[in-house]
């Protein structure tokens, strides 16, 4: 049974609810993102792929760099890269500065997936603004910027979560 006191403003709030609500909001956005990504031609994209593609970035990364950026082992990063390659989101290429290394780069399909994601997130934010009001969403974002350090906005969630 759902505790009806959870959403009541006049009741004291338990500290453990805040991280769960923040995570629930994150999960709600990510789940909605992936439903829409599937509709826009990216049915096999998963959250870990988004983190990895962000970590690869426009300039590419080596397997070791990707592992460090994601907070996972080089081997775990390699498995994710293999999947990104199989899906057409990334490719391995020779490093122009060191013939012994390979660079992982995003393909046009990978860049399209990231561009679609950005547009979808804008739409999801607008949906929240429609439900809560633009000022409340702006206040929420401002409050989070106040308490979340800038260096906490990283893509190493897969490693932090223990993937």
XYZ file of C-alpha atoms in Angstrom:
163
model
C 0.000 0.000 0.000
C 1.274 3.468 -0.879
C 2.016 5.729 2.066
C -0.297 8.681 1.487
C 1.876 10.916 3.673
C 4.799 10.858 1.208
C 3.503 13.735 -0.917
C 1.890 15.791 1.834
C 3.574 19.140 2.318
C 2.451 19.513 5.952
C 4.106 16.275 7.104
C 7.787 15.956 7.982
C 9.862 14.433 5.190
C 12.344 11.659 5.829
C 15.890 12.294 4.635
C 16.040 9.016 2.752
C 13.243 10.177 0.442
C 15.304 12.894 -1.238
C 17.803 10.611 -3.004
C 15.001 8.247 -3.988
C 12.928 11.100 -5.426
C 15.943 12.479 -7.299
C 16.748 9.032 -8.649
C 13.083 8.471 -9.499
C 13.032 11.727 -11.450
C 16.208 10.721 -13.261
C 14.815 7.273 -14.021
C 11.530 8.742 -15.251
C 13.380 11.024 -17.670
C 15.741 8.287 -18.874
C 12.935 5.770 -19.389
C 10.904 8.332 -21.374
C 14.020 9.232 -23.367
C 14.543 5.623 -24.404
C 10.930 5.127 -25.433
C 11.242 8.131 -27.725
C 14.730 7.148 -28.959
C 13.278 3.798 -30.002
C 10.518 5.587 -31.904
C 13.141 7.746 -33.638
C 15.216 4.837 -34.927
C 17.387 3.905 -31.952
C 15.532 0.927 -30.423
C 18.629 -0.770 -29.019
C 20.152 2.263 -27.283
C 20.513 1.793 -23.532
C 21.451 4.231 -20.756
C 25.003 2.865 -20.531
C 25.416 3.567 -24.249
C 24.536 7.214 -23.684
C 27.107 7.520 -20.906
C 29.717 5.833 -23.105
C 28.975 8.000 -26.134
C 29.224 11.119 -23.964
C 32.567 9.840 -22.632
C 33.843 9.146 -26.156
C 32.861 12.655 -27.211
C 33.487 14.309 -30.552
C 37.264 13.860 -30.369
C 37.212 10.148 -29.541
C 38.993 8.201 -26.829
C 41.209 5.188 -26.366
C 39.850 2.162 -24.520
C 41.859 3.092 -21.435
C 40.630 6.692 -21.509
C 37.058 5.512 -21.910
C 37.406 3.141 -18.959
C 38.738 5.968 -16.774
C 36.015 8.367 -17.877
C 33.292 5.798 -17.152
C 34.907 4.595 -13.922
C 35.136 1.014 -15.190
C 37.934 -1.330 -16.218
C 39.411 -1.202 -19.713
C 37.843 -4.633 -20.291
C 34.364 -3.446 -19.251
C 34.750 -0.377 -21.455
C 35.819 -2.684 -24.294
C 32.612 -4.721 -23.973
C 30.539 -1.550 -24.148
C 32.530 -0.380 -27.178
C 31.988 -3.737 -28.881
C 28.243 -3.297 -28.402
C 28.345 0.317 -29.653
C 30.209 -0.871 -32.748
C 27.704 -3.691 -33.324
C 24.877 -1.126 -33.132
C 26.667 1.219 -35.532
C 27.226 3.970 -32.954
C 31.022 3.814 -32.790
C 34.068 2.600 -34.669
C 37.693 1.831 -33.891
C 40.226 3.769 -35.951
C 43.993 4.161 -36.025
C 45.291 6.936 -33.781
C 46.890 9.508 -36.103
C 49.429 10.368 -33.355
C 50.423 6.825 -32.317
C 50.183 3.858 -34.694
C 50.131 1.445 -31.720
C 46.835 2.811 -30.410
C 43.262 2.644 -31.561
C 40.818 5.485 -31.081
C 37.130 4.890 -30.537
C 35.097 7.424 -32.459
C 31.406 8.051 -32.808
C 29.874 7.329 -36.191
C 27.256 9.556 -37.803
C 24.657 7.183 -36.268
C 26.174 7.707 -32.797
C 26.175 11.471 -33.270
C 22.566 11.266 -34.434
C 21.615 9.332 -31.306
C 23.175 12.033 -29.117
C 21.475 14.806 -31.105
C 18.120 13.010 -30.822
C 18.703 12.629 -27.086
C 19.337 16.347 -26.678
C 16.119 17.230 -28.519
C 14.133 14.673 -26.535
C 15.496 15.991 -23.229
C 14.357 19.488 -24.275
C 10.885 18.081 -24.943
C 10.840 16.219 -21.606
C 11.901 19.358 -19.753
C 9.105 21.254 -21.486
C 6.683 18.531 -20.399
C 7.782 18.928 -16.786
C 7.413 22.714 -17.150
C 3.901 22.148 -18.482
C 2.989 20.057 -15.439
C 4.836 22.018 -12.747
C 5.072 25.445 -14.316
C 8.181 26.933 -15.907
C 9.146 28.847 -12.764
C 9.098 25.720 -10.571
C 11.275 23.803 -13.019
C 13.696 26.745 -13.216
C 13.721 26.955 -9.391
C 14.386 23.212 -9.152
C 17.291 23.470 -11.605
C 18.684 26.510 -9.785
C 18.451 24.777 -6.409
C 20.190 21.686 -7.747
C 22.972 23.832 -9.259
C 23.450 25.331 -5.797
C 23.904 21.990 -4.006
C 25.440 19.842 -6.750
C 29.132 20.612 -7.275
C 30.108 21.257 -10.900
C 32.560 18.340 -10.814
C 29.701 15.967 -9.921
C 28.318 16.266 -13.466
C 30.333 13.357 -14.858
C 29.647 10.336 -17.023
C 31.161 7.781 -14.636
C 27.780 6.589 -13.349
C 28.310 3.046 -14.740
C 31.422 2.621 -12.567
C 29.930 4.444 -9.607
C 26.886 2.172 -9.721
C 29.153 -0.866 -9.857
C 28.629 -1.889 -13.471
